[in-house]
CSV table of C-alpha atoms in Angstrom, one decimal:
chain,number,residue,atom,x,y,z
A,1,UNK,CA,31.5,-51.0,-90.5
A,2,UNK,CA,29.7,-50.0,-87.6
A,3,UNK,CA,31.3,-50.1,-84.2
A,4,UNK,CA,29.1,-51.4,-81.1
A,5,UNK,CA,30.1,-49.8,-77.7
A,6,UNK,CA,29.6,-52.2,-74.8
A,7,UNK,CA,29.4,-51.6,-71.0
A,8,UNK,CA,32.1,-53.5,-69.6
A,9,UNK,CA,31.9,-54.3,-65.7
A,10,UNK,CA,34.8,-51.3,-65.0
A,11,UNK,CA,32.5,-48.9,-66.5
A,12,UNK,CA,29.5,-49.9,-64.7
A,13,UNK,CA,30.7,-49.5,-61.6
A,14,UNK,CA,32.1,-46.5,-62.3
A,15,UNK,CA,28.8,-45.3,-63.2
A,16,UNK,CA,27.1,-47.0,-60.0
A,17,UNK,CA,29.7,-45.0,-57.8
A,18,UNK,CA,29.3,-41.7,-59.2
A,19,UNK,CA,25.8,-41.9,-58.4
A,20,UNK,CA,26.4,-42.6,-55.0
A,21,UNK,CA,28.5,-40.0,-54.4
A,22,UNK,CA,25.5,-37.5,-56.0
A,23,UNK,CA,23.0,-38.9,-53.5
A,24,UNK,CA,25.9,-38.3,-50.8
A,25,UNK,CA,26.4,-34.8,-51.7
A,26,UNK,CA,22.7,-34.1,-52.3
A,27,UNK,CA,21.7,-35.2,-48.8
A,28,UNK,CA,24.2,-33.5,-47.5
A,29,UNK,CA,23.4,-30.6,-48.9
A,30,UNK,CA,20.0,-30.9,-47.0
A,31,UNK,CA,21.3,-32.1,-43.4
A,32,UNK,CA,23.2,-28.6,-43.7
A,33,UNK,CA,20.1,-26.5,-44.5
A,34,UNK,CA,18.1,-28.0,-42.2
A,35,UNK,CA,20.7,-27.7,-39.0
A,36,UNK,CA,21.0,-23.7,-40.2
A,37,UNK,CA,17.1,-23.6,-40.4
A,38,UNK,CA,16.7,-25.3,-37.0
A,39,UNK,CA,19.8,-22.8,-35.3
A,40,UNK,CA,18.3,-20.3,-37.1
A,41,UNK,CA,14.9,-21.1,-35.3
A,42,UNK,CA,16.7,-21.5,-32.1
A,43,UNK,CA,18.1,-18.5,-32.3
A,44,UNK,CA,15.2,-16.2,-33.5
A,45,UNK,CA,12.9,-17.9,-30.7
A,46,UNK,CA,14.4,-15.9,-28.1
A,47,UNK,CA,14.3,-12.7,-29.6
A,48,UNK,CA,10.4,-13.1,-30.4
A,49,UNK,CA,9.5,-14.3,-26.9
A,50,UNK,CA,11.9,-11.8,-25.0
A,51,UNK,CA,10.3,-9.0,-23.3
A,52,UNK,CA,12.0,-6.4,-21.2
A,53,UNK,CA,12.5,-6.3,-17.5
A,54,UNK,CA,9.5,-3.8,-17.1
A,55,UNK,CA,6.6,-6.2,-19.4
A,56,UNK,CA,7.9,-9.2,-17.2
A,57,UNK,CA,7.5,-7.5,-14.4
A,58,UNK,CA,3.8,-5.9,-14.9
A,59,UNK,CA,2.7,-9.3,-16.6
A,60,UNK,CA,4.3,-11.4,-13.4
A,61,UNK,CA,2.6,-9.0,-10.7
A,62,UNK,CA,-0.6,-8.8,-13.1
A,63,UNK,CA,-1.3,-12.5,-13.0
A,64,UNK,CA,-0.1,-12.9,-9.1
A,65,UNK,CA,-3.2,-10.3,-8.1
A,66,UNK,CA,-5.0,-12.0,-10.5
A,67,UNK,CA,-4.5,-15.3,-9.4
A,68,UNK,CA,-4.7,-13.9,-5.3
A,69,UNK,CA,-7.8,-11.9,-5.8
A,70,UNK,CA,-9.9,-14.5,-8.0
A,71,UNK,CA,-10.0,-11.9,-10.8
A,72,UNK,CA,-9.9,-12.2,-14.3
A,73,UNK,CA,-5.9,-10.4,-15.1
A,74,UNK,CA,-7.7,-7.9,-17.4
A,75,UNK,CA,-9.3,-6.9,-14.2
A,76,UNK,CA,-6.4,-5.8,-12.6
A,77,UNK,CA,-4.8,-2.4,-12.9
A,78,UNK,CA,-1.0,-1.5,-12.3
A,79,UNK,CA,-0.1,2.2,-11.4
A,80,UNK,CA,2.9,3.7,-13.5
A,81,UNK,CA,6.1,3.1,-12.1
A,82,UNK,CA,8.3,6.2,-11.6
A,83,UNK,CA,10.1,6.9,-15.4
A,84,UNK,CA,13.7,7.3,-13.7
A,85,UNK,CA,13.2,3.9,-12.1
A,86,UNK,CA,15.4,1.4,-14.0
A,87,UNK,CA,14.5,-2.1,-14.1
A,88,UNK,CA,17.4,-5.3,-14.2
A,89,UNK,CA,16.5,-8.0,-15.1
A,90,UNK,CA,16.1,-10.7,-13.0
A,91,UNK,CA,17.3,-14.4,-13.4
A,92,UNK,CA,15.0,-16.0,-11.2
A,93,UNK,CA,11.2,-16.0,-11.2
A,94,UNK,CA,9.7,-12.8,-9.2
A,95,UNK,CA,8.1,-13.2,-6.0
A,96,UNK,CA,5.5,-11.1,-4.6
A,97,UNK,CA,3.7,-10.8,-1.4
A,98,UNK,CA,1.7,-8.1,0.3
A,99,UNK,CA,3.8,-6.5,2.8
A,100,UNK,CA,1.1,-4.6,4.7
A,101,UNK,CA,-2.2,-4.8,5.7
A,102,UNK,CA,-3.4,-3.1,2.7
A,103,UNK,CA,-3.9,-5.1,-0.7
A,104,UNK,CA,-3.0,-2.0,-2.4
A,105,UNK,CA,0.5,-2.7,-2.3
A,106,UNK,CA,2.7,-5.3,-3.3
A,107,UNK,CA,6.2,-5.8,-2.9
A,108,UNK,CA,8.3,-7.5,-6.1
A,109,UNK,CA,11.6,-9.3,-5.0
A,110,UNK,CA,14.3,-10.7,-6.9
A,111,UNK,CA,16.6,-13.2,-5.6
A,112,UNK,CA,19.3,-13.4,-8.3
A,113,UNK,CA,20.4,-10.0,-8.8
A,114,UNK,CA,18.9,-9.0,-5.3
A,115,UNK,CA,16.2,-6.0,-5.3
A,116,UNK,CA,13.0,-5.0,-4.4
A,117,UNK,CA,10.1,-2.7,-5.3
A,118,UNK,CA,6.7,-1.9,-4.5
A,119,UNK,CA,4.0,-1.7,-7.1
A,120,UNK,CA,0.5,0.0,-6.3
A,121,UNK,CA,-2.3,-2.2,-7.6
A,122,UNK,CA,-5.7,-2.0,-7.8
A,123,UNK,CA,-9.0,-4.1,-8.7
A,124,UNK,CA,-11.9,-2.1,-9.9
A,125,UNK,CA,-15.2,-3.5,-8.6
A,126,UNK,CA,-15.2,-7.2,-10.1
A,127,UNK,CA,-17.0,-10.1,-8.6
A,128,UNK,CA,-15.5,-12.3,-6.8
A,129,UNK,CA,-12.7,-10.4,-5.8
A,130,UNK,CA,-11.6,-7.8,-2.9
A,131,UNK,CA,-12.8,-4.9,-2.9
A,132,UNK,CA,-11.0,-2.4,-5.4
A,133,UNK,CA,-8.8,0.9,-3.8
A,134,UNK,CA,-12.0,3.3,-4.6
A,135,UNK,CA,-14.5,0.7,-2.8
A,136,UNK,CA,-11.7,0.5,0.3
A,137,UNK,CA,-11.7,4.5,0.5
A,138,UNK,CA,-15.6,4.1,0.5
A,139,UNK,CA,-16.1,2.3,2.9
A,140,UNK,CA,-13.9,3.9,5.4
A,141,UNK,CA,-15.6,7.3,5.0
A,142,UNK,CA,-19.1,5.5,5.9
A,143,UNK,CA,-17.2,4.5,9.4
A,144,UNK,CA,-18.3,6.3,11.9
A,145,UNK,CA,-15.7,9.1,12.9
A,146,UNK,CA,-14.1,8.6,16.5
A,147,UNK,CA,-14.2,10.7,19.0
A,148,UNK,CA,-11.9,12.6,20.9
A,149,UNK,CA,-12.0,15.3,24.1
A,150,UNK,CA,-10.1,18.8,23.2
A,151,UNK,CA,-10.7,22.0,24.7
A,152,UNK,CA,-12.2,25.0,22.9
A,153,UNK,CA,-12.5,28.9,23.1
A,154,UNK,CA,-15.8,29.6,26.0
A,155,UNK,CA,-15.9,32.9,24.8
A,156,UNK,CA,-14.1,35.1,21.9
A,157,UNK,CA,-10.3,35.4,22.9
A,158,UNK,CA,-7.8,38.4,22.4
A,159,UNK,CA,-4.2,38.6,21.4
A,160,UNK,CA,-2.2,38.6,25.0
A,161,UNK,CA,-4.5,37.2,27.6
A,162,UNK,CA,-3.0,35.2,30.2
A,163,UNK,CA,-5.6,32.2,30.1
A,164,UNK,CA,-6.9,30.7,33.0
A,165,UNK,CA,-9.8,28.0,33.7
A,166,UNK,CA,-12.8,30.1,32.8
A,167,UNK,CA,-11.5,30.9,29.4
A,168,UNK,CA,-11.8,27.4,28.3
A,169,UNK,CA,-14.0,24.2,28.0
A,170,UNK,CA,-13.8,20.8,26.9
A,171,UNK,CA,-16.1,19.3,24.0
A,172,UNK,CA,-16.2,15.7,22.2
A,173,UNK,CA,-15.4,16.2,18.5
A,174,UNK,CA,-15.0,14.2,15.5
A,175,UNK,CA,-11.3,13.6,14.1
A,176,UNK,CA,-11.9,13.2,11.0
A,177,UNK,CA,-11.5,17.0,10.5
A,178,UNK,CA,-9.6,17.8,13.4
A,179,UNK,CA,-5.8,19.7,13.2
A,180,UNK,CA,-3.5,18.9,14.7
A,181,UNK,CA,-1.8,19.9,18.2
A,182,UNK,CA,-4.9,20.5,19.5
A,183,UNK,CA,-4.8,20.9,23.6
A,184,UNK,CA,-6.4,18.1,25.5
A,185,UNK,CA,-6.1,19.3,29.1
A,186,UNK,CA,-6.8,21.9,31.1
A,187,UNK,CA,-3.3,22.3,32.6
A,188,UNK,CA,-2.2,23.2,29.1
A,189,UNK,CA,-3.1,26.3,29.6
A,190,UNK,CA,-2.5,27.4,32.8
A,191,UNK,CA,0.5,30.2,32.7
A,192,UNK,CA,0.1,30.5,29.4
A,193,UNK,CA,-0.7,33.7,27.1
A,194,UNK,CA,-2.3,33.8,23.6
A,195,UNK,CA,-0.4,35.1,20.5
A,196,UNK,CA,-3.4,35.2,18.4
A,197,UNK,CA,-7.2,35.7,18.5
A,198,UNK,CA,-9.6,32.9,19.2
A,199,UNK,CA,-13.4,33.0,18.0
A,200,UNK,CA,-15.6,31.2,21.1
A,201,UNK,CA,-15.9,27.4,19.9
A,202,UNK,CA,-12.8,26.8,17.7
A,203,UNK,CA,-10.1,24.3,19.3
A,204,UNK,CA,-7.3,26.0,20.7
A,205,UNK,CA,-3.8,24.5,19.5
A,206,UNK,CA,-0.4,24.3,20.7
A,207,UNK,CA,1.2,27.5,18.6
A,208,UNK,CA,-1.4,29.1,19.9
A,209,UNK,CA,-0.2,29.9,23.1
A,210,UNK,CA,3.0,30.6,24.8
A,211,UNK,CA,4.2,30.3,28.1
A,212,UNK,CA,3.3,33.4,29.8
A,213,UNK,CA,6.0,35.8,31.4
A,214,UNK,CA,5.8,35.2,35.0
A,215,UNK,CA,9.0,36.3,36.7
A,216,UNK,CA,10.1,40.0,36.1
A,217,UNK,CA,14.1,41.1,36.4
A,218,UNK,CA,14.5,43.5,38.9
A,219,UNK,CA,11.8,41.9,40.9
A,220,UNK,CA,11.9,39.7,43.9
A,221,UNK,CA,10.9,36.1,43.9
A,222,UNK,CA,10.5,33.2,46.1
A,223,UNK,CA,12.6,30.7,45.8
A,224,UNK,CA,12.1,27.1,47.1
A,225,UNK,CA,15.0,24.4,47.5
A,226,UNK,CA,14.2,21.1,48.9
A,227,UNK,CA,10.9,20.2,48.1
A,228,UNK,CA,11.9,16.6,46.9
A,229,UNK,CA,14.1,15.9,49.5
A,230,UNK,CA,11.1,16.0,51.7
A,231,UNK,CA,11.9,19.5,53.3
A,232,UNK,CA,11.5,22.9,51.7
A,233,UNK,CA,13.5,25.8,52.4
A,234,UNK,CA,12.2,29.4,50.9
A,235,UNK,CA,14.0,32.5,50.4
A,236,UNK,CA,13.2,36.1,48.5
A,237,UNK,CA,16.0,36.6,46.0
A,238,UNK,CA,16.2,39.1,43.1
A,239,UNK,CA,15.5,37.8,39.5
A,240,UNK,CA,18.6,38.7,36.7
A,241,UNK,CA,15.8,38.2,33.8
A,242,UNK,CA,12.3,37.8,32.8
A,243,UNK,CA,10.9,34.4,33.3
A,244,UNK,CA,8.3,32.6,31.6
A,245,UNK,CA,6.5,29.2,33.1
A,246,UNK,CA,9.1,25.9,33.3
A,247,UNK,CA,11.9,28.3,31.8
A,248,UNK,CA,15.2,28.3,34.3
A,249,UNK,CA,16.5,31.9,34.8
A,250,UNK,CA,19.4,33.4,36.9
A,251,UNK,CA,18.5,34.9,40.6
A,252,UNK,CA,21.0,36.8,42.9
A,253,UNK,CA,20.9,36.4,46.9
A,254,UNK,CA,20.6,40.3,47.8
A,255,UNK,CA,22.5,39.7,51.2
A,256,UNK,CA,25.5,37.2,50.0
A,257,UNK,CA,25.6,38.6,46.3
A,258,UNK,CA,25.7,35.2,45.4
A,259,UNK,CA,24.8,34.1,42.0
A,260,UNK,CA,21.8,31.6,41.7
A,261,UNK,CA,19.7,29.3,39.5
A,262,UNK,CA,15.7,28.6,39.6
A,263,UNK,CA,13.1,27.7,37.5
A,264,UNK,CA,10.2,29.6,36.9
A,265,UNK,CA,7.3,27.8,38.5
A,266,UNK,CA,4.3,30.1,39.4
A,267,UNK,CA,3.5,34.4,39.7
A,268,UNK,CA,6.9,35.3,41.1
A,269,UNK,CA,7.9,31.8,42.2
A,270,UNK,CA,10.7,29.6,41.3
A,271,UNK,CA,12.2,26.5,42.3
A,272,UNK,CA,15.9,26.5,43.0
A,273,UNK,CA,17.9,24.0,40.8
């Protein structure tokens, strides 16, 4: 005899249960791969978008000149920062500003950890925008050059004179080319000797001369006291050493023996201190 199974109502829910529980599982099972796909995500987007301290900083000052200059940012060219410098990173947003007159330069600040740098920047001719470094430099060589007053050699110059008024004569130059410590006035020279020779027209400077020798030891002097008290008193003493012009040297009174001061002020003349 053949035996016919039935469901009973205990087996079919049973059955209806343990598929349940496989859908429950089987979603689960899902919610967990997606939350480690999405932290996984999360977690790999920060890698692929960081950038070190140094590309934030040349993008951030690329697209501030960019912006400040009406330039395109591929127009705008960054000079390489020393390789010792190291670069923290900053927490905040960079500012920028110019700090000078120039555009050339432009000073990065952060404010959270605090520092500062300056970055040279330039914009090669692009219109629309300021005018590049190379343009800049251009532009101020076409100025005209200024002018200034010096005084130059009147005549070929030896090793030793003692200059006086004749030997010299003022011109107007340019200073573009000019060196430096060049002699402006006549009185510069006065009592003053040359320590090297001078061709007739070339400027003379200030280590060209040197105070000339005008007191002697062994030599009597006139000495002044008084002068800017409104009286003057004048009296020949004998010099200890050689003098030049503005030095102060020691002067003995002949007649007391006393031990005196003066400064050189002329040929044989001092002024008593």
């Amino acid at each position: 005899m053949n035996t016919v199974k039935t469901s009973t109502p205990m087996n079919t829910r049973l059955q209806m249960l343990c598929r349940l529980l496989d859908q429950m599982a089987l979603r689960g099972l899902w919610l967990g791969a997606v939350l480690w796909m999405s932290g996984a995500v999360a977690m790999a987007a920060p890698q692929a978008k960081g950038l070190s301290p140094a590309k934030v900083l040349h993008q951030s000052v690329t697209e501030w000149v960019a912006k400040e200059q009406s330039v395109a940012p591929d127009a705008v060219v960054l000079a390489p920062l020393d390789s010792r410098l190291q670069i923290r990173p900053c927490e905040k947003p960079l500012a920028m500003d110019l700090p000078f007159s120039s555009t050339e330069t432009v000073r990065v600040r952060c404010a959270q950890p605090v520092w500062q740098l300056y970055v040279r920047v330039s914009v090669p001719g692009r219109p629309g925008g300021r005018p590049s470094v190379a343009a800049a430099a251009q532009a101020e060589a076409k100025a005209p050059a200024e002018k200034r007053s010096v005084l130059v050699a009147a005549m070929p110059l030896q090793r030793g004179m003692i200059l006086t008024e004749a030997h010299v004569r003022q011109v107007e130059v340019d200073t573009l080319n000019m060196p430096p410590n060049v002699l402006e006035q006549v009185s510069q020279v006065m009592h003053a000797e040359l320590v090297r020779d001078i061709r007739a027209d070339a400027p003379l400077r200030a280590q060209d001369l040197r105070p000339t020798v005008l007191v002697k030891r062994g030599q009597l002097v006139l000495m002044s006291v008084g002068q800017t008290q409104g009286f003057q008193i004048s009296a020949r003493v004998e010099a200890m050493q050689d003098g030049r012009f503005g030095e102060q040297v020691k002067l003995k009174n002949r007649e007391s023996g006393r031990i005196l001061s003066g400064m050189v002020t002329g040929p044989n003349k001092v002024e008593g201190l």
